[in-house]
GROMACS .gro file of C-alpha atoms in nm:
model
  202
    1MET     CA    1   0.000   0.000   0.000
    2GLY     CA    2   0.294   0.230  -0.063
    3GLN     CA    3   0.448   0.183   0.283
    4VAL     CA    4   0.777   0.045   0.157
    5ALA     CA    5   0.986   0.130   0.463
    6GLU     CA    6   0.734  -0.041   0.692
    7ALA     CA    7   0.721  -0.352   0.473
    8TYR     CA    8   1.095  -0.421   0.472
    9PRO     CA    9   1.130  -0.554   0.832
   10TRP     CA   10   0.868  -0.820   0.757
   11TYR     CA   11   1.055  -0.940   0.451
   12ARG     CA   12   1.386  -0.929   0.640
   13ARG     CA   13   1.243  -1.126   0.934
   14ALA     CA   14   1.113  -1.395   0.699
   15ARG     CA   15   1.457  -1.418   0.534
   16ASP     CA   16   1.646  -1.434   0.865
   17GLN     CA   17   1.418  -1.711   0.991
   18GLY     CA   18   1.492  -1.919   0.683
   19SER     CA   19   1.140  -1.901   0.546
   20LEU     CA   20   1.105  -1.981   0.179
   21GLN     CA   21   1.111  -1.660  -0.022
   22SER     CA   22   1.015  -1.614  -0.382
   23ASP     CA   23   1.218  -1.416  -0.633
   24ARG     CA   24   0.938  -1.160  -0.631
   25GLN     CA   25   0.983  -1.101  -0.257
   26ILE     CA   26   1.358  -1.060  -0.297
   27LEU     CA   27   1.304  -0.814  -0.581
   28ARG     CA   28   1.063  -0.622  -0.359
   29MET     CA   29   1.333  -0.602  -0.094
   30ALA     CA   30   1.569  -0.462  -0.359
   31TYR     CA   31   1.305  -0.207  -0.463
   32ILE     CA   32   1.254  -0.099  -0.100
   33GLN     CA   33   1.627  -0.050  -0.047
   34GLU     CA   34   1.659   0.148  -0.370
   35THR     CA   35   1.362   0.365  -0.267
   36LEU     CA   36   1.532   0.434   0.066
   37GLY     CA   37   1.855   0.528  -0.114
   38HIS     CA   38   2.051   0.222   0.001
   39TYR     CA   39   2.186   0.118  -0.337
   40PRO     CA   40   2.448  -0.136  -0.206
   41ALA     CA   41   2.169  -0.327  -0.029
   42ALA     CA   42   1.951  -0.301  -0.340
   43LEU     CA   43   2.234  -0.447  -0.549
   44TYR     CA   44   2.279  -0.728  -0.298
   45TYR     CA   45   1.914  -0.835  -0.319
   46LEU     CA   46   1.918  -0.802  -0.696
   47SER     CA   47   2.227  -1.027  -0.698
   48VAL     CA   48   2.048  -1.284  -0.481
   49ALA     CA   49   1.750  -1.280  -0.718
   50GLN     CA   50   1.982  -1.310  -1.018
   51ALA     CA   51   2.166  -1.605  -0.863
   52GLY     CA   52   1.837  -1.785  -0.795
   53GLN     CA   53   1.672  -1.709  -1.128
   54PRO     CA   54   1.897  -1.543  -1.388
   55ARG     CA   55   1.706  -1.283  -1.589
   56TYR     CA   56   1.815  -1.019  -1.837
   57ALA     CA   57   1.586  -0.759  -1.678
   58THR     CA   58   1.739  -0.809  -1.333
   59TRP     CA   59   2.090  -0.783  -1.470
   60ARG     CA   60   2.005  -0.467  -1.668
   61LYS     CA   61   1.872  -0.310  -1.348
   62MET     CA   62   2.196  -0.400  -1.169
   63VAL     CA   63   2.401  -0.250  -1.453
   64ALA     CA   64   2.193   0.070  -1.445
   65LEU     CA   65   2.244   0.110  -1.069
   66ALA     CA   66   2.615   0.035  -1.102
   67GLN     CA   67   2.661   0.290  -1.381
   68GLU     CA   68   2.467   0.550  -1.185
   69HIS     CA   69   2.702   0.511  -0.887
   70ARG     CA   70   3.020   0.435  -1.088
   71LEU     CA   71   3.068   0.083  -0.957
   72THR     CA   72   3.278  -0.198  -1.101
   73GLY     CA   73   3.200  -0.564  -1.164
   74TYR     CA   74   2.881  -0.524  -1.368
   75PRO     CA   75   2.976  -0.580  -1.733
   76ASP     CA   76   2.722  -0.494  -2.000
   77THR     CA   77   2.859  -0.706  -2.285
   78TRP     CA   78   2.742  -0.981  -2.519
   79ARG     CA   79   2.954  -1.226  -2.319
   80GLN     CA   80   2.759  -1.144  -2.005
   81ASN     CA   81   2.431  -1.195  -2.193
   82LEU     CA   82   2.556  -1.534  -2.316
   83LEU     CA   83   2.658  -1.624  -1.962
   84ILE     CA   84   2.310  -1.535  -1.834
   85THR     CA   85   2.158  -1.762  -2.100
   86LEU     CA   86   2.383  -2.050  -1.994
   87GLN     CA   87   2.306  -1.991  -1.627
   88ARG     CA   88   1.932  -1.992  -1.695
   89TYR     CA   89   1.950  -2.344  -1.835
   90TYR     CA   90   2.255  -2.473  -1.644
   91TYR     CA   91   2.073  -2.694  -1.393
   92ARG     CA   92   1.829  -2.829  -1.653
   93LEU     CA   93   2.116  -2.917  -1.886
   94LEU     CA   94   2.309  -3.075  -1.601
   95GLN     CA   95   2.007  -3.280  -1.498
   96GLY     CA   96   1.960  -3.405  -1.854
   97LEU     CA   97   2.328  -3.491  -1.891
   98LEU     CA   98   2.329  -3.687  -1.564
   99ILE     CA   99   2.014  -3.880  -1.660
  100LEU     CA  100   2.177  -3.977  -1.991
  101ALA     CA  101   2.493  -4.081  -1.803
  102ILE     CA  102   2.292  -4.307  -1.572
  103VAL     CA  103   2.096  -4.461  -1.859
  104GLY     CA  104   2.410  -4.511  -2.066
  105GLY     CA  105   2.605  -4.661  -1.777
  106THR     CA  106   2.321  -4.897  -1.692
  107ALA     CA  107   2.292  -5.009  -2.055
  108LEU     CA  108   2.666  -5.075  -2.072
  109LEU     CA  109   2.659  -5.276  -1.750
  110ILE     CA  110   2.369  -5.487  -1.875
  111ARG     CA  111   2.548  -5.553  -2.203
  112ARG     CA  112   2.901  -5.561  -2.064
  113ARG     CA  113   2.978  -5.892  -2.234
  114THR     CA  114   2.884  -5.767  -2.580
  115ALA     CA  115   2.991  -5.402  -2.544
  116ASP     CA  116   3.334  -5.342  -2.694
  117ARG     CA  117   3.601  -5.099  -2.575
  118ALA     CA  118   3.485  -4.825  -2.812
  119TRP     CA  119   3.154  -4.795  -2.627
  120TRP     CA  120   3.328  -4.783  -2.290
  121SER     CA  121   3.573  -4.520  -2.421
  122ALA     CA  122   3.283  -4.311  -2.555
  123TYR     CA  123   3.108  -4.336  -2.218
  124ALA     CA  124   3.424  -4.235  -2.031
  125GLY     CA  125   3.460  -3.934  -2.262
  126TYR     CA  126   3.098  -3.840  -2.199
  127VAL     CA  127   3.144  -3.855  -1.821
  128LEU     CA  128   3.461  -3.647  -1.857
  129GLY     CA  129   3.260  -3.394  -2.058
  130ILE     CA  130   3.006  -3.369  -1.775
  131GLY     CA  131   3.291  -3.300  -1.535
  132LEU     CA  132   3.417  -3.019  -1.758
  133PHE     CA  133   3.064  -2.881  -1.783
  134LEU     CA  134   3.040  -2.879  -1.403
  135ASN     CA  135   3.373  -2.702  -1.355
  136LEU     CA  136   3.379  -2.457  -1.645
  137LEU     CA  137   3.017  -2.345  -1.666
  138ALA     CA  138   2.916  -2.355  -1.299
  139PRO     CA  139   2.788  -2.018  -1.172
  140ALA     CA  140   3.071  -1.817  -1.020
  141ARG     CA  141   3.065  -1.724  -0.652
  142VAL     CA  142   3.044  -1.348  -0.616
  143GLY     CA  143   3.053  -1.097  -0.333
  144LEU     CA  144   2.962  -0.732  -0.290
  145VAL     CA  145   3.164  -0.473  -0.100
  146ILE     CA  146   2.954  -0.350   0.192
  147ARG     CA  147   3.166  -0.061   0.322
  148PRO     CA  148   3.288   0.256   0.152
  149ARG     CA  149   3.657   0.303   0.068
  150VAL     CA  150   3.770  -0.056   0.120
  151PRO     CA  151   4.138  -0.123   0.033
  152LEU     CA  152   4.203  -0.389  -0.230
  153MET     CA  153   4.539  -0.551  -0.160
  154ALA     CA  154   4.784  -0.751  -0.370
  155GLY     CA  155   4.828  -1.010  -0.094
  156PRO     CA  156   4.653  -1.145   0.216
  157GLY     CA  157   4.803  -0.904   0.465
  158ALA     CA  158   4.787  -0.543   0.579
  159GLY     CA  159   5.149  -0.496   0.472
  160SER     CA  160   5.082  -0.604   0.115
  161THR     CA  161   5.081  -0.367  -0.179
  162TRP     CA  162   4.773  -0.148  -0.206
  163LEU     CA  163   4.606  -0.185  -0.545
  164THR     CA  164   4.300   0.038  -0.534
  165THR     CA  165   4.005   0.140  -0.319
  166ALA     CA  166   3.674  -0.042  -0.367
  167ALA     CA  167   3.343   0.136  -0.321
  168ALA     CA  168   3.033   0.002  -0.147
  169GLY     CA  169   2.845  -0.203  -0.405
  170ASP     CA  170   3.147  -0.308  -0.615
  171ARG     CA  171   3.110  -0.669  -0.727
  172PHE     CA  172   3.391  -0.926  -0.736
  173GLU     CA  173   3.418  -1.292  -0.827
  174VAL     CA  174   3.538  -1.478  -0.517
  175LEU     CA  175   3.812  -1.733  -0.590
  176GLY     CA  176   3.888  -1.852  -0.239
  177ARG     CA  177   3.948  -1.768   0.123
  178GLN     CA  178   4.268  -1.730   0.323
  179ASP     CA  179   4.251  -1.654   0.693
  180ILE     CA  180   4.059  -1.325   0.727
  181TRP     CA  181   4.086  -1.247   0.354
  182TYR     CA  182   3.888  -1.328   0.042
  183ARG     CA  183   4.083  -1.383  -0.278
  184VAL     CA  184   3.896  -1.212  -0.561
  185GLN     CA  185   3.936  -1.150  -0.933
  186TRP     CA  186   4.030  -0.791  -1.020
  187GLN     CA  187   4.130  -0.680  -1.370
  188GLY     CA  188   4.252  -1.027  -1.464
  189ARG     CA  189   4.462  -1.082  -1.153
  190ASP     CA  190   4.421  -1.198  -0.794
  191ALA     CA  191   4.350  -0.942  -0.525
  192TYR     CA  192   4.247  -0.960  -0.161
  193LEU     CA  193   3.972  -0.806   0.048
  194ARG     CA  194   3.910  -0.845   0.419
  195ARG     CA  195   3.623  -1.082   0.486
  196PRO     CA  196   3.417  -0.834   0.694
  197ASP     CA  197   3.422  -0.596   0.395
  198LEU     CA  198   3.268  -0.839   0.145
  199LEU     CA  199   2.921  -0.996   0.159
  200LEU     CA  200   2.885  -1.318  -0.036
  201VAL     CA  201   2.576  -1.360  -0.252
  202GLU     CA  202   2.401  -1.670  -0.117
   0.00000   0.00000   0.00000
């Protein structure tokens, strides 16, 4: 009924209690945060919605917010559009590939006396292809900077070389974790952010 600020605590309480939330509810939370002027929180909820159900419209909204506030990590390229398409059908494709692997493996076991090595080699190659599909096309783990003026370091330590300063809302692909640091991808190289400064999209 137009009372966006009053509605947010109810949505947040449902999320904190682990209640099942729809993408529409998460998008409403993003809208509320944007209305209140909290664009990093709006980007976080948009990222959660995008991770759960990749959509071009959601990504375009994220790109628009990022461009408005001069943030990094939100590419607007044909590669990103292709990636969104792959992510939309990733789990369906994976499910289909695994079903075919089970059916093929079962058929080979039933006919193991008559199946020659070529069939077993083809099946091994197919299973290897599924493994590559899992590793190369799996959705990347990303995090959003939640504090202003966060230092991005070349190594996992306060004495490491300073690379740049990240703004609240900047988006990074998370490659790993080391002690109190996250290892992230920045301009084609590894960089490090303190864990309290980065909120993972989950």
